[in-house]
């Protein structure tokens, strides 16, 4: 082969390889240029509306309260009389939003949805640090505050729903303890020495700990670079896990993210649970950032079967380093890694090098081939960004840098008020003939535990291969500061697929056998065909 031809051949080879490994799919859509507030916290409710809020203590927002309402708060640090909203409800189906009214400061708070669908929001800053706020899904509901119901101040804490329909609230700034809502009779806090042991002096690095309900009813708690299995009812550490290799912190403000990978084989005896922790910032990055030195973020993920007798971390390398990234479970069991920065840490202007390219992680693929880069965004999503799964399979993305007085001009990364949707490749029009459509049960169906459930669906391309049909159910998350609390995906599998009409099928599954696997409440249920999910329906398991 002539030299110039050989050169062209190698260029083509390199080009094809680049396209195959870097350029993938996914589509971005701007939903709202501005909703008037920044999406620091988000929660999808079972009426397909998303509750969003930021903080009250940095001046007027760009969204007015309705009907001449104003918030009068003599304790507020910025504006004692404020006629603007710091919370909003976004209606997914109509792409509209309306203002909501919070009375005390919800900055850097936490929350969880109870089994009846109510969002219970806990804590915050200043006069909001011990508050409980309740939001009920309805057409015109607003926040209801019930006073200082928390025993301890909760700022940067984590909430998780428990099998007994309560929620546990763990940690927060200078809080090495936990408590329950509703209370167990007495108003008590309970010591958690693990949070003392993982506290880096002057930096902390153990805030917003990653918490997951394990299949045995105990809690997996990850803070800084370590994890325990915790029997919360008895206040005992059941197991201490090895530190993640490298020893670098993954919790706020060295903010990585984490998910409990999809739970499978729910009816079997060999049920396993596995966690994935990705990104973060090397030790010392926060102090360096305060001095104007922005250390490259971590580019590794640690994966561990937390149910193993001798659990060990397996390390993998992401396509990009990422701090302040969000990890969202997709209906087909893959993990979307989105938002964040390539250097620095969480904090005001402490992040640099926005990471605009989402990545999809395939847990079932082999090591070395699990990450697939997607089409990039154009809007930096830095500190205080969020991402949540919607019922139609899109991922709602918002937030970034809610500066004092909503500063849109001076900072390197200004306050961002827009909402976008990222559509993973499974929503490409080329997949329409493969996409199932659920016919029954109707959305909002109630189901029980360990019951046979038949889902009827239609699909354009028929016949279907029964081995390529599955059913999943996903619990919507409360997302803030790069962690999606209560996020959980259960793979119900497929026991039998039956053709019942033209391109119409029934798939039979068995619902989860216990509340340890699926706490009571609302979930999104999907039929997945050849890795392409249907639009979800709401179900309530109880």
XYZ file of C-alpha atoms in Angstrom:
542
model
C 0.000 0.000 0.000
C 1.469 3.448 -0.905
C 2.534 5.600 2.025
C -0.128 8.289 1.456
C -2.842 5.604 1.205
C -1.587 4.003 4.395
C -1.723 7.373 6.142
C -5.335 7.924 5.010
C -6.222 4.397 6.161
C -4.900 5.071 9.649
C -6.734 8.406 9.795
C -9.970 6.649 8.904
C -9.281 3.946 11.470
C -8.661 6.507 14.203
C -11.749 8.466 13.130
C -13.997 5.406 13.245
C -12.660 4.421 16.646
C -13.327 7.919 17.986
C -16.887 7.845 16.723
C -17.523 4.435 18.265
C -16.213 5.269 21.730
C -16.911 8.954 22.177
C -19.849 10.014 20.038
C -23.009 8.337 21.205
C -26.586 9.487 21.560
C -28.995 11.376 23.700
C -30.780 14.620 23.012
C -31.082 17.870 24.951
C -34.224 20.006 25.112
C -34.617 23.408 26.751
C -37.923 23.277 28.638
C -37.927 26.639 30.401
C -35.411 29.432 29.944
C -36.252 30.534 33.483
C -38.516 29.272 36.240
C -37.511 32.229 38.410
C -35.666 30.141 41.012
C -32.770 27.714 40.774
C -33.318 23.967 41.100
C -31.157 23.223 44.139
C -33.569 20.496 45.353
C -36.030 18.458 43.245
C -38.604 15.725 43.903
C -41.028 14.134 41.428
C -44.451 13.387 42.928
C -47.077 10.878 41.824
C -49.131 13.545 40.021
C -46.263 14.115 37.551
C -45.324 17.394 39.142
C -41.892 18.271 40.456
C -41.392 20.255 43.641
C -38.359 22.518 43.338
C -36.788 24.934 45.794
C -33.569 26.806 46.510
C -33.076 29.058 49.580
C -34.713 32.097 51.139
C -31.723 34.030 52.427
C -30.254 35.602 49.312
C -32.690 38.265 48.272
C -35.634 38.385 45.870
C -35.967 35.705 43.211
C -37.286 36.180 39.671
C -40.632 34.544 40.528
C -43.302 36.535 42.350
C -45.610 35.024 44.930
C -49.281 35.086 43.837
C -52.152 37.231 45.101
C -49.968 39.785 46.831
C -48.496 37.239 49.251
C -45.273 38.103 51.029
C -43.051 36.224 53.456
C -42.333 38.189 56.621
C -39.375 36.726 58.483
C -37.522 38.854 61.019
C -34.831 36.163 61.261
C -33.967 36.175 57.554
C -30.391 37.252 56.859
C -31.105 38.957 53.528
C -34.688 40.160 53.188
C -37.199 40.241 56.036
C -40.130 41.112 53.769
C -39.969 39.064 50.588
C -42.779 38.920 48.012
C -40.954 36.483 45.738
C -41.006 32.688 45.714
C -38.133 30.373 46.585
C -40.014 27.227 45.681
C -41.961 26.202 42.592
C -44.024 23.314 41.274
C -43.194 22.231 37.727
C -45.948 20.404 35.816
C -44.199 17.885 33.562
C -47.232 17.190 31.365
C -47.958 20.832 30.511
C -44.417 22.245 30.820
C -45.663 24.976 33.135
C -44.782 26.058 36.653
C -46.325 27.941 39.548
C -44.820 29.610 42.637
C -44.927 27.987 46.065
C -44.344 29.619 49.439
C -41.866 28.458 52.050
C -41.773 30.377 55.334
C -38.310 29.565 56.665
C -34.927 28.893 55.088
C -34.749 25.563 53.211
C -31.121 25.971 52.102
C -29.232 22.657 51.841
C -32.026 20.619 53.387
C -33.229 17.069 52.794
C -36.437 15.107 52.392
C -38.310 11.967 51.428
C -41.760 10.992 50.159
C -43.940 9.042 52.571
C -45.987 6.016 51.521
C -49.105 8.176 51.020
C -47.282 10.429 48.536
C -46.624 13.424 50.794
C -43.199 15.033 50.557
C -41.695 15.529 54.015
C -38.925 18.114 53.870
C -36.592 18.481 56.839
C -34.225 21.108 58.104
C -32.288 23.834 56.363
C -30.397 26.869 57.565
C -30.910 29.530 60.239
C -34.579 29.559 61.306
C -35.276 26.547 59.083
C -32.752 24.177 60.623
C -35.264 22.263 62.820
C -38.372 22.678 60.680
C -40.591 20.039 59.133
C -42.449 21.059 55.971
C -45.110 18.975 54.236
C -46.195 19.141 50.610
C -49.236 17.115 49.500
C -49.676 16.362 45.782
C -52.783 18.181 44.555
C -53.706 20.776 41.958
C -53.284 23.837 44.179
C -51.519 22.678 47.360
C -48.718 24.639 48.978
C -46.133 24.008 51.675
C -47.381 23.507 55.237
C -44.864 24.105 58.022
C -45.338 22.302 61.321
C -42.748 24.062 63.456
C -39.505 22.974 65.049
C -40.303 19.262 65.046
C -36.692 18.141 64.598
C -34.705 17.556 67.767
C -31.352 18.426 66.182
C -30.377 21.043 63.627
C -30.333 19.383 60.193
C -28.246 21.118 57.541
C -26.667 18.873 54.837
C -28.341 15.757 56.254
C -29.625 12.649 54.438
C -33.108 11.112 54.699
C -34.173 7.568 53.895
C -37.539 5.810 53.963
C -37.600 2.740 56.237
C -39.595 -0.511 56.040
C -41.843 0.644 58.896
C -43.029 3.690 56.883
C -40.945 6.096 58.943
C -37.946 7.993 57.677
C -34.542 8.318 59.256
C -32.649 11.617 59.147
C -28.890 11.151 59.403
C -26.148 13.661 60.151
C -25.780 17.233 58.982
C -23.227 19.891 59.845
C -21.767 19.182 63.287
C -24.458 16.564 63.905
C -23.023 13.094 64.565
C -26.389 11.487 65.174
C -29.741 10.549 63.661
C -33.445 10.788 64.444
C -36.756 9.566 63.067
C -39.882 11.093 61.582
C -42.552 10.565 62.797
C -41.096 10.197 66.267
C -40.906 6.868 68.080
C -42.879 8.202 71.028
C -40.022 10.125 72.646
C -38.273 12.993 70.900
C -34.782 11.546 70.815
C -31.588 11.771 68.845
C -29.281 8.773 68.674
C -25.513 8.908 68.509
C -23.712 7.704 65.371
C -19.941 7.587 66.129
C -19.209 6.686 62.496
C -19.898 10.316 61.576
C -17.298 11.458 64.098
C -14.765 8.992 62.699
C -15.300 10.196 59.119
C -15.193 13.919 59.910
C -12.171 15.704 58.418
C -11.280 18.598 60.700
C -12.144 21.955 59.149
C -13.580 20.406 55.977
C -15.938 17.636 57.168
C -16.192 15.618 53.911
C -18.934 13.468 55.446
C -22.007 15.591 54.765
C -24.985 14.319 52.782
C -23.799 10.749 53.430
C -24.809 8.131 50.853
C -27.482 5.964 52.508
C -29.207 2.880 51.065
C -31.610 0.381 52.577
C -29.962 -3.034 52.257
C -31.967 -6.169 51.460
C -31.702 -7.323 55.107
C -33.343 -4.161 56.455
C -30.103 -2.590 57.662
C -28.711 0.662 56.279
C -25.586 0.960 54.169
C -24.038 4.325 55.113
C -21.080 5.741 53.168
C -19.348 8.918 54.374
C -16.015 10.389 53.327
C -14.209 7.269 52.046
C -15.666 4.554 54.288
C -18.889 2.677 54.842
C -20.742 0.662 57.457
C -23.811 -1.548 57.602
C -25.950 -0.116 60.375
C -28.755 -1.704 62.395
C -30.577 1.556 63.044
C -33.222 0.114 65.388
C -30.567 -1.178 67.772
C -27.955 1.479 67.071
C -25.302 -1.128 66.215
C -22.743 -1.387 63.424
C -23.296 -4.787 61.833
C -20.391 -4.634 59.392
C -17.495 -2.318 58.605
C -16.547 -2.202 54.933
C -13.043 -1.601 53.580
C -12.200 1.992 52.694
C -12.539 2.813 49.023
C -9.102 2.382 47.360
C -7.061 5.562 47.150
C -8.523 6.918 50.373
C -9.909 10.090 48.791
C -13.210 11.523 50.056
C -16.380 11.161 48.012
C -18.893 13.029 50.228
C -19.736 16.721 50.400
C -17.879 19.013 49.854
C -15.585 16.614 47.960
C -18.800 15.740 46.236
C -19.049 12.481 44.329
C -22.265 10.545 43.878
C -23.574 7.024 44.461
C -26.367 4.622 43.553
C -27.640 1.290 44.738
C -27.473 -0.749 41.534
C -30.685 -2.488 40.352
C -31.880 -5.267 42.647
C -32.492 -8.524 40.761
C -33.582 -12.099 41.464
C -36.025 -10.780 44.044
C -37.711 -14.133 44.600
C -34.456 -16.104 44.806
C -32.270 -17.148 47.699
C -29.103 -15.594 46.297
C -30.252 -11.978 46.271
C -27.376 -9.503 46.162
C -27.042 -5.760 46.636
C -24.316 -3.714 45.018
C -23.367 -0.041 45.256
C -21.539 2.214 42.834
C -19.706 5.345 44.023
C -18.311 7.674 41.330
C -16.230 10.825 41.213
C -15.394 13.277 43.959
C -12.342 15.348 44.789
C -8.922 14.330 46.131
C -8.154 14.971 49.772
C -7.226 18.609 50.331
C -9.082 19.882 47.261
C -11.463 22.072 49.248
C -8.686 23.933 51.072
C -6.798 24.321 47.806
C -9.888 25.725 46.090
C -10.243 28.419 48.768
C -6.717 29.502 47.757
C -7.555 29.614 44.052
C -5.939 26.261 43.231
C -8.313 23.842 41.528
C -7.228 20.236 41.767
C -8.354 17.774 39.085
C -11.399 15.808 40.227
C -11.425 12.028 40.648
C -12.078 9.935 37.548
C -12.728 6.641 39.328
C -15.775 4.671 40.392
C -15.806 2.067 43.132
C -18.252 -0.845 42.931
C -18.891 -3.298 45.760
C -21.319 -6.105 46.583
C -22.356 -5.047 50.048
C -24.001 -8.415 50.725
C -20.794 -10.430 50.207
C -19.261 -12.107 53.290
C -15.936 -10.508 52.372
C -16.857 -7.450 50.285
C -14.163 -5.697 48.249
C -14.169 -2.649 46.009
C -13.634 -3.010 42.263
C -12.326 0.198 40.722
C -13.196 1.517 37.266
C -12.186 4.631 35.331
C -14.701 7.091 33.917
C -14.167 8.869 30.569
C -13.783 12.175 32.458
C -12.926 13.277 35.955
C -16.055 14.585 37.668
C -16.971 16.323 40.921
C -20.561 17.396 41.720
C -21.977 14.922 39.212
C -25.460 13.407 39.572
C -26.148 9.682 39.159
C -29.646 8.749 37.968
C -31.015 5.215 37.555
C -32.664 4.775 34.163
C -35.680 2.455 33.657
C -33.613 -0.140 31.776
C -31.183 -0.487 34.682
C -28.397 1.675 33.304
C -26.964 4.613 35.252
C -26.765 8.145 33.875
C -23.857 10.236 35.174
C -24.500 13.908 34.428
C -23.611 17.493 35.507
C -20.553 18.601 37.449
C -17.019 19.895 37.045
C -13.630 18.495 36.117
C -11.700 20.281 38.859
C -12.209 21.827 42.296
C -14.931 20.977 44.823
C -18.437 21.947 45.866
C -18.761 25.523 47.118
C -19.199 29.020 45.750
C -17.041 29.258 42.611
C -14.858 26.379 43.822
C -15.522 24.310 40.692
C -13.779 24.637 37.321
C -13.874 22.942 33.903
C -17.588 22.122 33.486
C -18.221 18.547 32.399
C -20.865 18.956 29.702
C -20.868 15.360 28.449
C -23.161 12.879 30.194
C -22.094 9.257 30.479
C -24.261 6.137 30.588
C -22.906 3.282 32.703
C -24.062 -0.241 31.837
C -23.807 -2.389 35.000
C -24.285 -5.643 33.050
C -21.439 -4.985 30.616
C -17.856 -6.101 31.157
C -15.248 -3.966 32.892
C -13.689 -1.648 30.352
C -16.829 -1.317 28.247
C -19.395 -0.008 30.735
C -19.132 3.739 30.036
C -20.675 5.355 26.952
C -20.341 9.097 26.415
C -23.414 10.990 25.257
C -24.061 14.189 23.337
C -22.901 17.205 25.367
C -24.921 19.969 26.919
C -24.202 23.661 26.370
C -25.146 24.923 29.865
C -22.632 24.358 32.689
C -24.334 22.603 35.597
C -22.007 23.242 38.511
C -22.620 23.683 42.256
C -26.235 23.004 43.322
C -27.309 21.319 40.091
C -29.859 18.486 40.053
C -31.163 15.680 37.829
C -34.194 13.397 38.288
C -35.940 10.700 36.240
C -39.374 11.535 34.799
C -42.184 9.084 34.026
C -41.643 9.344 30.261
C -38.016 8.267 30.605
C -36.461 11.707 30.190
C -34.167 13.158 32.858
C -35.043 16.621 34.171
C -31.923 18.757 34.701
C -31.737 22.120 36.447
C -29.884 24.383 38.824
C -26.355 25.731 39.176
C -24.725 28.288 41.438
C -27.542 30.148 43.254
C -25.414 33.130 44.226
C -26.362 35.846 46.659
C -28.926 38.104 44.954
C -29.212 35.682 42.006
C -26.050 37.016 40.378
C -26.242 36.519 36.599
C -23.247 38.611 35.527
C -20.277 38.775 37.890
C -19.377 35.144 38.709
C -17.499 32.867 36.355
C -20.517 30.532 36.460
C -23.648 32.653 37.017
C -26.888 31.648 38.685
C -28.837 29.328 36.362
C -32.654 29.360 36.368
C -33.363 27.155 33.353
C -34.820 23.653 33.163
C -33.742 21.135 30.530
C -34.559 17.552 29.657
C -31.983 14.992 28.609
C -33.457 12.176 26.517
C -31.296 9.037 26.648
C -30.757 7.099 23.397
C -33.654 4.753 24.166
C -35.985 7.660 23.332
C -34.580 8.059 19.806
C -37.272 7.894 17.132
C -35.496 4.893 15.601
C -36.583 2.884 18.654
C -40.306 3.667 18.345
C -41.182 0.283 16.835
C -39.493 -1.476 19.773
C -40.979 0.700 22.507
C -43.701 -0.976 24.607
C -46.858 0.862 25.565
C -48.528 -0.246 28.794
C -52.272 -0.909 28.358
C -53.044 -2.113 31.877
C -53.106 -1.810 34.800
C -54.090 1.832 34.860
C -51.715 4.321 36.416
C -52.124 4.744 40.195
C -52.889 1.022 40.599
C -52.374 -0.393 44.099
C -50.419 -3.623 44.447
C -49.381 -5.820 47.345
C -46.275 -7.775 48.231
C -45.373 -11.200 46.810
C -48.322 -11.145 44.431
C -48.646 -12.175 40.790
C -49.007 -9.110 38.587
C -49.886 -9.134 34.890
C -48.994 -6.112 32.766
C -50.548 -5.847 29.313
C -48.539 -3.969 26.716
C -48.411 -3.326 23.005
C -45.355 -3.055 20.808
C -45.039 -2.039 17.158
C -42.525 -4.622 16.083
C -44.067 -8.035 16.598
C -43.550 -10.828 17.450
C -41.402 -10.066 20.486
C -38.752 -12.317 21.925
C -39.972 -13.154 25.451
C -36.388 -13.350 26.689
C -35.945 -9.670 25.821
C -38.919 -8.415 27.870
C -38.629 -7.351 31.510
C -40.415 -5.199 34.077
C -38.781 -2.666 36.393
C -40.040 -0.394 39.148
C -38.229 2.762 40.227
C -38.725 4.922 43.308
C -38.482 8.658 42.494
C -35.668 10.351 44.342
C -35.240 13.464 46.446
C -32.171 14.946 44.745
C -29.814 17.619 45.998
C -26.056 18.142 46.152
C -25.313 15.296 43.729
C -27.108 12.604 45.716
C -30.516 11.104 44.940
C -31.978 10.014 48.268
C -34.307 6.979 48.237
C -33.497 6.202 44.602
C -34.081 2.502 44.014
C -34.702 0.223 41.029
C -36.157 -3.271 41.343
C -35.919 -5.672 38.432
C -39.093 -7.768 38.515
C -37.939 -9.797 35.548
C -40.375 -11.804 33.450
C -42.000 -15.106 34.376
C -44.163 -15.504 31.276
C -44.994 -13.512 28.146
C -48.247 -14.349 26.355
C -49.561 -13.079 23.024
C -53.173 -11.969 23.628
C -53.962 -9.984 20.468
C -52.450 -8.184 17.537
C -49.075 -6.909 18.802
C -50.512 -7.111 22.326
C -48.899 -9.132 25.102
C -49.238 -9.959 28.776
C -46.115 -10.224 30.898
C -46.413 -11.853 34.310
C -44.165 -10.949 37.225
C -44.173 -11.340 40.998
C -44.107 -8.186 43.092
C -41.326 -7.688 45.669
C -41.679 -10.030 48.657
C -40.898 -7.571 51.447
C -40.659 -3.971 52.558
C -36.922 -4.428 53.006
C -36.706 -4.648 49.236
C -39.387 -2.089 48.419
C -40.635 0.193 51.207
C -44.312 1.105 50.858
C -45.082 3.961 48.551
C -45.292 5.164 44.976
C -43.052 3.760 42.256
C -42.778 4.125 38.501
C -43.350 0.815 36.698
C -41.897 0.218 33.223
C -41.985 -2.560 30.654
C -38.584 -2.848 28.966
C -38.227 -4.482 25.532
C -34.777 -4.936 24.008
C -33.449 -2.344 26.460
C -36.113 0.188 25.357
C -38.475 1.190 28.204
C -42.112 2.094 27.906
C -43.504 5.255 29.396
C -43.978 4.452 33.061
C -47.164 4.149 35.072
C -47.527 4.997 38.758
C -48.120 2.126 41.151
C -48.472 2.173 44.912
C -47.186 -0.842 46.784
C -48.572 -1.368 50.260
